[in-house]
Amino acid sequence: KLQDAISVFIQDQSNRLHELAVAHDVSDKQVKDILGLKTHYHKECHMQLRNVIVHVKSKELNEGRPSGDKYSLEEIQNIIDNDPAYKQLSAEEEQDYIDQLNEYRALKMSGARTNNMSAARDAVAVMDRISKELHALRDRAGIYATVLMVRGHVNDQVQSTWIATDNAHKFWEDRLSLALDDVAHQFEEWACNEKKNISEHEDLASLQKQAAAIMMSKLCMFFLYSFSFISADVSSGRATGRMDLTMNYQNYEKAIVLVYGVKLDGWPEGLPFLAPSHMHTVLEVRSLRDALVTGACHWKKLNRRELEDLRTDIQRRSDAGEVIGTVGKKRSDAGK
């Protein structure tokens, strides 16, 4: 029978995995991870409309109520089930509810914790997750990695710590003559005493640098994940194989969108499309910086149809006499 054969196969496989683990003095789990029998990456689940409505209704009913007087999940669900209005939502209403939940999730992900203790627990949990992911990646891909985490203020309760796969910590000792503990200590001094963290730097020049750096780092990361380390010239099909991306605001449509097939989506409303260094108020640059940090403004990949539509639109505007981007100054020796 097929089922019996499958059972025998699974048992044989388990025995073989155990033999490999014993032979190489590692755990069975490590062998399974290397063979890829465990899924390490999970796609984010799409929002269910039911959960979205429950979130919105919960906020509506429980906001401002004391903790002992709030509606339970079951009570909220019963209220929704008995309200016919939620069974006839328009597409616009559904999208509005989804946007509210997205905003709430973004705040939970990037918002400051209510006190130092909860911030410290959050830091420990995240570093533990990073450690597990890095060590699993080491087993699968043979990488070396070092991660440092320190507090950003002297009053924070976050404990400085570091993660190093295998003997990666030896790099710091061999090449820089510094133990990782010393590096972490100096890093903490730099962050706390010299006040180099982002929250301490809200002046115009610092915000401009932050916005520009975040924008380019997100563009590079977008290419790493979307194009497998290759920056492609979408219009011609060429691939440079290099991450030598440079932002070009003056010729954005031609030099960025058409060449790389991506665009900035969610640029803050009412904010002129300029390089951060050309913005002249803290409010403008901060709104851009915050939008980039939360993901409200992000890089989006365009499909072939969208690129063709843009190329056609640029040609139409150019034929109508509009100057697209900036025209380079003509060389004095041109034509000679």
PDB file of N, CA, C and O in Angstrom, residues 115-121 123-124 149-160 188 192:
ATOM      1  N   ASN A 115       7.297  52.433  27.985  1.00  0.00           N
ATOM      2  CA  ASN A 115       8.251  52.652  29.070  1.00  0.00           C
ATOM      3  C   ASN A 115       9.548  51.913  28.764  1.00  0.00           C
ATOM      4  O   ASN A 115       9.624  51.111  27.822  1.00  0.00           O
ATOM      5  N   ASN A 116      10.562  52.189  29.563  1.00  0.00           N
ATOM      6  CA  ASN A 116      11.883  51.611  29.323  1.00  0.00           C
ATOM      7  C   ASN A 116      11.888  50.095  29.470  1.00  0.00           C
ATOM      8  O   ASN A 116      12.629  49.395  28.769  1.00  0.00           O
ATOM      9  N   MET A 117      11.079  49.578  30.393  1.00  0.00           N
ATOM     10  CA  MET A 117      11.058  48.135  30.612  1.00  0.00           C
ATOM     11  C   MET A 117      10.503  47.401  29.394  1.00  0.00           C
ATOM     12  O   MET A 117      11.060  46.394  28.944  1.00  0.00           O
ATOM     13  N   SER A 118       9.400  47.902  28.836  1.00  0.00           N
ATOM     14  CA  SER A 118       8.825  47.249  27.658  1.00  0.00           C
ATOM     15  C   SER A 118       9.758  47.384  26.461  1.00  0.00           C
ATOM     16  O   SER A 118       9.855  46.476  25.629  1.00  0.00           O
ATOM     17  N   ALA A 119      10.473  48.504  26.368  1.00  0.00           N
ATOM     18  CA  ALA A 119      11.445  48.681  25.283  1.00  0.00           C
ATOM     19  C   ALA A 119      12.575  47.668  25.410  1.00  0.00           C
ATOM     20  O   ALA A 119      13.033  47.092  24.419  1.00  0.00           O
ATOM     21  N   ALA A 120      13.025  47.423  26.646  1.00  0.00           N
ATOM     22  CA  ALA A 120      14.103  46.454  26.866  1.00  0.00           C
ATOM     23  C   ALA A 120      13.646  45.044  26.509  1.00  0.00           C
ATOM     24  O   ALA A 120      14.393  44.272  25.889  1.00  0.00           O
ATOM     25  N   ARG A 121      12.421  44.688  26.889  1.00  0.00           N
ATOM     26  CA  ARG A 121      11.896  43.355  26.547  1.00  0.00           C
ATOM     27  C   ARG A 121      11.769  43.195  25.037  1.00  0.00           C
ATOM     28  O   ARG A 121      12.052  42.124  24.486  1.00  0.00           O
ATOM     29  N   ALA A 123      13.597  44.687  22.782  1.00  0.00           N
ATOM     30  CA  ALA A 123      14.949  44.551  22.234  1.00  0.00           C
ATOM     31  C   ALA A 123      15.478  43.131  22.415  1.00  0.00           C
ATOM     32  O   ALA A 123      16.078  42.551  21.505  1.00  0.00           O
ATOM     33  N   VAL A 124      15.250  42.544  23.591  1.00  0.00           N
ATOM     34  CA  VAL A 124      15.715  41.179  23.855  1.00  0.00           C
ATOM     35  C   VAL A 124      15.030  40.184  22.923  1.00  0.00           C
ATOM     36  O   VAL A 124      15.674  39.296  22.348  1.00  0.00           O
ATOM     37  N   MET A 149      24.139  45.576  19.240  1.00  0.00           N
ATOM     38  CA  MET A 149      22.992  46.365  19.682  1.00  0.00           C
ATOM     39  C   MET A 149      23.344  47.039  21.001  1.00  0.00           C
ATOM     40  O   MET A 149      23.801  46.379  21.943  1.00  0.00           O
ATOM     41  N   VAL A 150      23.159  48.349  21.052  1.00  0.00           N
ATOM     42  CA  VAL A 150      23.415  49.102  22.283  1.00  0.00           C
ATOM     43  C   VAL A 150      22.253  50.048  22.523  1.00  0.00           C
ATOM     44  O   VAL A 150      21.470  50.342  21.618  1.00  0.00           O
ATOM     45  N   ARG A 151      22.152  50.532  23.731  1.00  0.00           N
ATOM     46  CA  ARG A 151      21.100  51.493  24.043  1.00  0.00           C
ATOM     47  C   ARG A 151      21.439  52.846  23.425  1.00  0.00           C
ATOM     48  O   ARG A 151      22.608  53.158  23.180  1.00  0.00           O
ATOM     49  N   GLY A 152      20.422  53.657  23.200  1.00  0.00           N
ATOM     50  CA  GLY A 152      20.638  54.958  22.583  1.00  0.00           C
ATOM     51  C   GLY A 152      20.559  56.114  23.547  1.00  0.00           C
ATOM     52  O   GLY A 152      20.717  57.271  23.152  1.00  0.00           O
ATOM     53  N   HIS A 153      20.315  55.810  24.830  1.00  0.00           N
ATOM     54  CA  HIS A 153      20.235  56.871  25.839  1.00  0.00           C
ATOM     55  C   HIS A 153      20.660  56.283  27.176  1.00  0.00           C
ATOM     56  O   HIS A 153      20.404  55.109  27.463  1.00  0.00           O
ATOM     57  N   VAL A 154      21.296  57.102  28.002  1.00  0.00           N
ATOM     58  CA  VAL A 154      21.831  56.601  29.274  1.00  0.00           C
ATOM     59  C   VAL A 154      20.736  56.085  30.198  1.00  0.00           C
ATOM     60  O   VAL A 154      20.994  55.254  31.075  1.00  0.00           O
ATOM     61  N   ASN A 155      19.511  56.558  30.035  1.00  0.00           N
ATOM     62  CA  ASN A 155      18.418  56.123  30.909  1.00  0.00           C
ATOM     63  C   ASN A 155      17.701  54.878  30.401  1.00  0.00           C
ATOM     64  O   ASN A 155      16.821  54.350  31.081  1.00  0.00           O
ATOM     65  N   ASP A 156      18.043  54.421  29.206  1.00  0.00           N
ATOM     66  CA  ASP A 156      17.419  53.212  28.676  1.00  0.00           C
ATOM     67  C   ASP A 156      17.870  51.989  29.470  1.00  0.00           C
ATOM     68  O   ASP A 156      18.989  51.955  29.998  1.00  0.00           O
ATOM     69  N   GLN A 157      17.015  50.971  29.528  1.00  0.00           N
ATOM     70  CA  GLN A 157      17.353  49.745  30.241  1.00  0.00           C
ATOM     71  C   GLN A 157      17.782  48.622  29.304  1.00  0.00           C
ATOM     72  O   GLN A 157      17.964  47.487  29.731  1.00  0.00           O
ATOM     73  N   VAL A 158      17.941  48.946  28.031  1.00  0.00           N
ATOM     74  CA  VAL A 158      18.403  47.949  27.063  1.00  0.00           C
ATOM     75  C   VAL A 158      19.856  47.590  27.365  1.00  0.00           C
ATOM     76  O   VAL A 158      20.700  48.475  27.534  1.00  0.00           O
ATOM     77  N   GLN A 159      20.141  46.303  27.453  1.00  0.00           N
ATOM     78  CA  GLN A 159      21.494  45.842  27.719  1.00  0.00           C
ATOM     79  C   GLN A 159      22.258  45.681  26.403  1.00  0.00           C
ATOM     80  O   GLN A 159      21.757  45.078  25.459  1.00  0.00           O
ATOM     81  N   SER A 160      23.468  46.220  26.366  1.00  0.00           N
ATOM     82  CA  SER A 160      24.292  46.085  25.169  1.00  0.00           C
ATOM     83  C   SER A 160      24.622  44.614  24.939  1.00  0.00           C
ATOM     84  O   SER A 160      24.950  43.883  25.878  1.00  0.00           O
ATOM     85  N   GLU A 188      28.364  51.943  22.544  1.00  0.00           N
ATOM     86  CA  GLU A 188      27.392  52.471  23.492  1.00  0.00           C
ATOM     87  C   GLU A 188      27.771  53.881  23.937  1.00  0.00           C
ATOM     88  O   GLU A 188      26.913  54.770  24.043  1.00  0.00           O
ATOM     89  N   CYS A 192      25.388  57.110  23.354  1.00  0.00           N
ATOM     90  CA  CYS A 192      24.811  57.813  24.509  1.00  0.00           C
ATOM     91  C   CYS A 192      25.477  59.160  24.783  1.00  0.00           C
ATOM     92  O   CYS A 192      24.806  60.190  24.875  1.00  0.00           O
TER      93      CYS A 192
END
